[in-house]
Coordinates of C-alpha atoms in Angstrom, one line a residue:
M749 CA 3.6 110.3 147.2
N750 CA 2.8 114.0 147.8
L751 CA 5.0 115.7 150.3
K752 CA 4.6 119.2 151.5
I753 CA 7.8 121.1 151.5
K754 CA 7.8 123.7 154.2
N755 CA 10.0 126.9 153.8
F756 CA 11.8 127.9 156.8
S757 CA 12.9 131.5 157.3
N758 CA 15.6 130.3 159.6
V759 CA 17.1 126.7 159.8
N760 CA 19.3 127.4 162.9
N761 CA 18.3 125.0 165.7
P762 CA 20.7 125.7 168.7
K763 CA 18.7 123.4 171.1
S764 CA 19.6 120.2 169.2
I765 CA 21.9 117.4 169.1
H766 CA 22.9 118.3 165.6
G767 CA 25.0 121.2 166.8
I768 CA 27.7 118.6 168.2
Y769 CA 29.9 119.1 165.2
P770 CA 30.0 121.5 162.2
Y771 CA 29.9 119.0 159.5
R772 CA 30.2 120.3 156.0
G773 CA 27.2 120.2 153.7
K774 CA 24.8 118.7 156.2
I775 CA 21.0 119.0 155.6
S776 CA 19.1 121.1 158.0
A777 CA 17.6 119.0 160.8
L778 CA 14.4 121.0 160.4
D779 CA 14.0 120.2 156.8
A780 CA 14.8 116.6 157.4
S781 CA 12.3 116.4 160.3
N782 CA 9.6 118.1 158.0
I783 CA 9.8 115.4 155.4
I784 CA 10.2 112.6 157.6
S785 CA 7.3 113.5 159.7
Q786 CA 5.1 112.9 156.6
L787 CA 6.4 109.1 156.3
D788 CA 4.9 106.0 157.7
C789 CA 5.9 105.3 161.3
G790 CA 7.4 101.9 161.5
K791 CA 8.8 101.6 158.1
T792 CA 12.5 101.4 157.1
I793 CA 14.3 104.4 156.0
L794 CA 17.8 104.4 154.6
D795 CA 20.3 107.3 154.1
P796 CA 23.2 106.0 152.0
F797 CA 25.2 109.1 152.5
C798 CA 24.4 109.8 156.2
G799 CA 27.4 112.1 157.0
S800 CA 27.1 113.4 160.6
G801 CA 23.8 111.3 161.0
T802 CA 20.9 114.1 160.7
I803 CA 18.5 111.9 158.7
L804 CA 19.5 108.8 160.5
Y805 CA 18.7 110.3 163.9
E806 CA 15.6 112.2 162.9
G807 CA 14.1 109.2 161.3
A808 CA 14.6 106.9 164.4
K809 CA 13.3 109.8 166.5
Q810 CA 10.1 109.8 164.6
G811 CA 9.5 106.1 164.9
L812 CA 11.1 104.7 161.8
K813 CA 13.7 101.9 161.6
S814 CA 16.6 104.2 160.5
I815 CA 19.8 102.9 158.7
G816 CA 22.6 105.1 157.8
V817 CA 25.7 104.3 155.6
E818 CA 28.9 106.4 155.8
L819 CA 32.5 106.0 154.7
N820 CA 34.0 109.1 156.2
P821 CA 35.4 108.3 159.7
I822 CA 34.6 111.9 160.9
G823 CA 31.0 111.4 160.0
Q824 CA 31.0 107.8 161.6
V825 CA 32.0 109.2 164.9
I826 CA 29.5 112.0 164.9
S827 CA 26.6 109.7 163.7
K828 CA 27.3 107.1 166.4
G829 CA 27.6 109.7 169.1
K830 CA 24.0 110.9 168.2
I831 CA 22.3 107.4 168.0
N832 CA 24.2 105.5 170.7
I833 CA 23.6 107.7 173.9
T834 CA 23.3 105.0 176.8
L835 CA 24.5 107.0 179.7
T836 CA 22.6 109.7 181.8
L837 CA 23.7 113.2 181.4
E838 CA 25.1 113.2 184.9
E839 CA 27.1 110.1 184.1
E840 CA 28.4 111.8 180.9
I841 CA 29.6 114.8 182.8
N842 CA 31.1 112.9 185.6
N843 CA 33.1 110.7 183.3
A844 CA 34.2 113.6 181.4
S845 CA 35.2 115.6 184.6
K846 CA 37.3 112.6 185.8
I847 CA 39.0 112.5 182.5
I848 CA 39.8 116.1 182.6
E849 CA 41.3 115.7 186.1
K850 CA 43.5 112.8 185.1
S851 CA 44.6 114.8 182.0
N852 CA 45.7 117.7 184.1
K853 CA 48.0 115.5 185.9
L854 CA 49.7 114.0 183.0
G855 CA 53.4 114.6 183.0
S856 CA 54.0 113.4 179.6
F857 CA 51.7 113.1 176.5
K858 CA 51.7 112.8 172.8
T859 CA 52.4 116.3 171.3
M860 CA 50.2 117.7 168.5
S861 CA 51.3 117.5 164.9
E862 CA 52.7 120.8 163.5
N863 CA 49.9 120.9 160.9
A864 CA 47.3 121.0 163.6
K865 CA 49.3 123.0 166.3
K866 CA 49.4 126.0 164.1
H867 CA 45.7 126.7 164.6
F868 CA 45.7 126.6 168.4
H869 CA 47.1 128.6 171.4
P870 CA 49.9 126.2 172.9
K871 CA 48.0 125.8 176.0
T872 CA 44.9 124.8 174.3
A873 CA 46.8 122.4 172.1
N874 CA 48.2 120.7 175.1
E875 CA 44.9 120.4 176.7
I876 CA 43.5 118.6 173.8
M877 CA 46.3 116.2 173.4
K878 CA 46.1 115.5 177.1
I879 CA 42.5 114.5 176.9
S880 CA 43.0 112.6 173.6
T881 CA 45.1 110.2 175.7
Y882 CA 41.8 108.7 177.1
L883 CA 39.9 108.7 173.7
P884 CA 39.6 104.9 173.7
K885 CA 37.6 105.1 177.0
F886 CA 35.2 107.7 175.8
S887 CA 31.5 106.9 175.3
E888 CA 30.3 107.3 171.6
Y889 CA 28.6 110.6 172.6
A890 CA 31.6 111.9 174.5
K891 CA 33.9 111.2 171.5
S892 CA 31.5 113.1 169.2
C893 CA 31.5 116.0 171.7
F894 CA 35.3 115.9 171.9
Y895 CA 35.5 116.3 168.1
G896 CA 33.1 119.2 168.3
A897 CA 35.0 120.9 171.0
I898 CA 38.1 120.7 168.9
C899 CA 36.3 122.7 166.2
L900 CA 35.0 125.1 168.7
S901 CA 38.3 125.7 170.2
A902 CA 40.1 126.2 166.9
R903 CA 37.6 128.8 166.1
G904 CA 38.1 130.6 169.3
C905 CA 41.9 130.5 169.3
N906 CA 41.7 132.4 165.9
H907 CA 39.5 135.1 167.7
Y908 CA 36.3 133.5 166.1
F909 CA 37.0 135.1 162.7
W910 CA 36.5 131.6 161.3
T911 CA 32.9 130.6 160.6
S912 CA 31.2 127.6 162.4
S913 CA 31.8 125.4 159.4
T914 CA 34.9 126.8 157.5
V915 CA 38.5 127.4 158.5
G916 CA 40.0 130.7 157.6
K917 CA 43.3 132.3 157.8
D918 CA 45.2 131.7 161.0
I919 CA 45.0 134.9 163.3
N920 CA 48.1 135.6 165.4
P921 CA 48.7 135.8 168.3
K922 CA 46.4 133.0 169.2
R923 CA 43.7 133.5 171.8
Y924 CA 43.8 130.9 174.7
I925 CA 40.5 129.0 174.8
N926 CA 40.2 126.6 177.8
F927 CA 39.6 123.2 176.0
N928 CA 38.3 121.5 179.1
E929 CA 35.4 123.9 179.6
K930 CA 34.4 123.6 175.9
F931 CA 34.3 119.9 176.0
L932 CA 32.1 119.8 179.1
L933 CA 29.9 122.6 177.3
K934 CA 29.4 120.3 174.4
I935 CA 28.4 117.4 176.5
K936 CA 25.9 119.4 178.4
K937 CA 24.4 121.5 175.5
H938 CA 23.7 118.6 172.9
Y939 CA 22.5 115.8 175.1
Y940 CA 19.2 114.9 173.4
P941 CA 19.0 110.9 173.6
L942 CA 16.8 109.1 171.1
P943 CA 13.4 108.0 172.8
P944 CA 13.5 104.4 174.3
K945 CA 12.9 101.5 171.8
S946 CA 13.8 103.7 168.8
H947 CA 15.8 101.9 165.9
A948 CA 18.9 103.5 164.5
S949 CA 22.0 101.6 163.0
L950 CA 25.1 102.8 161.3
I951 CA 27.0 100.8 158.6
E952 CA 30.6 102.0 158.3
A953 CA 30.9 101.1 154.5
D954 CA 30.9 102.6 151.0
A955 CA 27.4 103.2 149.6
R956 CA 28.6 101.8 146.2
H957 CA 28.3 98.4 147.9
L958 CA 24.9 98.7 149.3
S959 CA 23.5 95.3 148.0
K960 CA 26.2 93.5 150.0
L961 CA 25.3 95.3 153.2
I962 CA 21.5 95.5 153.1
P963 CA 19.0 92.6 152.2
S964 CA 17.4 93.0 148.8
E965 CA 13.9 94.7 148.7
S966 CA 14.0 95.6 152.5
I967 CA 14.0 99.4 152.4
D968 CA 10.7 101.5 152.3
Y969 CA 12.3 104.9 151.9
V970 CA 15.6 106.3 150.9
F971 CA 16.1 109.9 152.0
T972 CA 19.6 111.5 151.5
S973 CA 21.6 114.6 150.5
P974 CA 24.3 113.2 148.3
P975 CA 27.9 114.4 148.4
Y976 CA 28.4 117.6 146.4
F977 CA 30.9 117.1 143.5
D978 CA 34.3 118.9 143.2
C979 CA 33.4 121.7 145.3
L980 CA 33.4 120.3 148.7
D981 CA 36.1 118.3 150.2
Y982 CA 34.9 116.2 153.1
T983 CA 38.3 115.6 154.7
A984 CA 39.1 119.4 154.7
Y985 CA 38.4 122.4 157.0
Y986 CA 37.8 121.2 160.6
G987 CA 37.9 117.5 159.6
K988 CA 41.6 117.9 158.4
I989 CA 42.6 119.4 161.9
I990 CA 40.9 116.5 163.8
M991 CA 42.4 113.9 161.4
D992 CA 45.8 115.3 162.0
I993 CA 45.2 115.2 165.8
V994 CA 43.8 111.7 166.0
G995 CA 46.1 110.2 163.4
I996 CA 43.8 109.5 160.6
N997 CA 45.4 109.2 157.1
R998 CA 43.5 112.0 155.4
Q999 CA 44.7 111.3 151.9
K1000 CA 43.7 107.7 152.2
I1001 CA 40.2 108.6 153.1
K1002 CA 40.1 111.4 150.6
N1003 CA 40.8 109.0 147.9
K1004 CA 38.0 106.7 148.8
L1005 CA 35.1 109.2 149.0
I1006 CA 32.6 110.2 146.3
Q1007 CA 33.6 113.8 145.8
N1008 CA 35.8 114.1 142.6
F1009 CA 34.2 115.6 139.5
S1010 CA 35.9 113.2 137.2
D1011 CA 34.2 109.9 138.4
Y1012 CA 31.2 111.5 140.2
E1013 CA 28.6 110.5 137.7
T1014 CA 29.8 107.0 137.5
S1015 CA 29.9 106.6 141.3
I1016 CA 26.4 108.1 141.6
K1017 CA 24.9 105.8 139.0
N1018 CA 26.5 102.9 140.8
V1019 CA 24.9 103.8 144.0
L1020 CA 21.5 104.3 142.2
N1021 CA 21.9 100.7 140.7
E1022 CA 22.7 99.5 144.3
L1023 CA 19.6 101.3 145.7
H1024 CA 17.3 99.7 143.0
Q1025 CA 18.3 96.3 144.5
V1026 CA 17.7 97.1 148.3
V1027 CA 14.6 99.2 147.9
K1028 CA 11.1 97.7 147.7
K1029 CA 9.2 97.8 144.5
N1030 CA 6.8 100.4 145.8
G1031 CA 9.6 102.2 147.8
V1032 CA 10.3 105.9 147.6
V1033 CA 13.7 107.4 146.8
M1034 CA 14.3 111.0 147.8
F1035 CA 17.4 112.9 146.8
V1036 CA 17.9 116.4 148.2
V1037 CA 19.9 118.2 145.5
G1038 CA 20.5 121.7 144.0
D1039 CA 22.2 123.5 141.1
K1040 CA 25.8 124.3 141.6
K1041 CA 28.3 126.7 139.8
V1042 CA 31.4 124.7 139.0
R1043 CA 34.3 126.3 136.9
G1044 CA 31.9 129.2 135.9
K1045 CA 29.3 126.7 134.6
I1046 CA 25.8 125.9 136.2
I1047 CA 25.4 122.2 136.7
K1048 CA 21.8 121.3 137.3
G1049 CA 21.0 119.2 140.5

């Protein structure tokens, strides 16, 4: 297969669903779309490390049967939010507005943990926790926007000295950011549902067990950006803040993910062996990798 690689001078894509959440290490949607557009429509594509669902969404958008596998609960929420938009934008806005109205009337609510609270203005923190009371009632899309709004508000409370994807030093005094407004902004800004009759599914599991999750020789294409080793903690940065807020055991999740240098090679070999079982004999496997500097040494992708 001969694929044409396009060089983009700028990979920013603000009018996109992929701006919902600043997931660390995610592939550019423009790069993903460029590759996927050259694949045969109607075939099955798998992303075994789908993260926030960029390839998962773009594959379905362009007419492929798209399957994603992800173990990180943050990535799972964002991916499901992208591929499971079933309500109209008006319905999403109305539902969110009603939740905000109810939250403003709450007399008592769960307080934010000290680890998370230090990043926010007290009023912003209270707004977040009030709305989180109704999280079980959120649509998949609204929940992903809620996570994204937390990131945006944390950045704003620290006077926007943090980048869109990394958490910097805490800046005091905190700036008040109206979380309710940021939440509604996210819902309005990133509403790009998949076309009708598109096929996208997420498997919440470990890619090291693919053969137990996916029928043998059923995948035409594998397209993925594998996890970085030893230099990117997928439970850190904004993810750590969100896990503190929603009550996810970060250490437990961290221990499960493929991101440690000591066992990275073994884990990736395991995944490759699993792919060998689920991919068709004439299937195509594409890994997006690059060289990385670790402890002063260059490790070739």
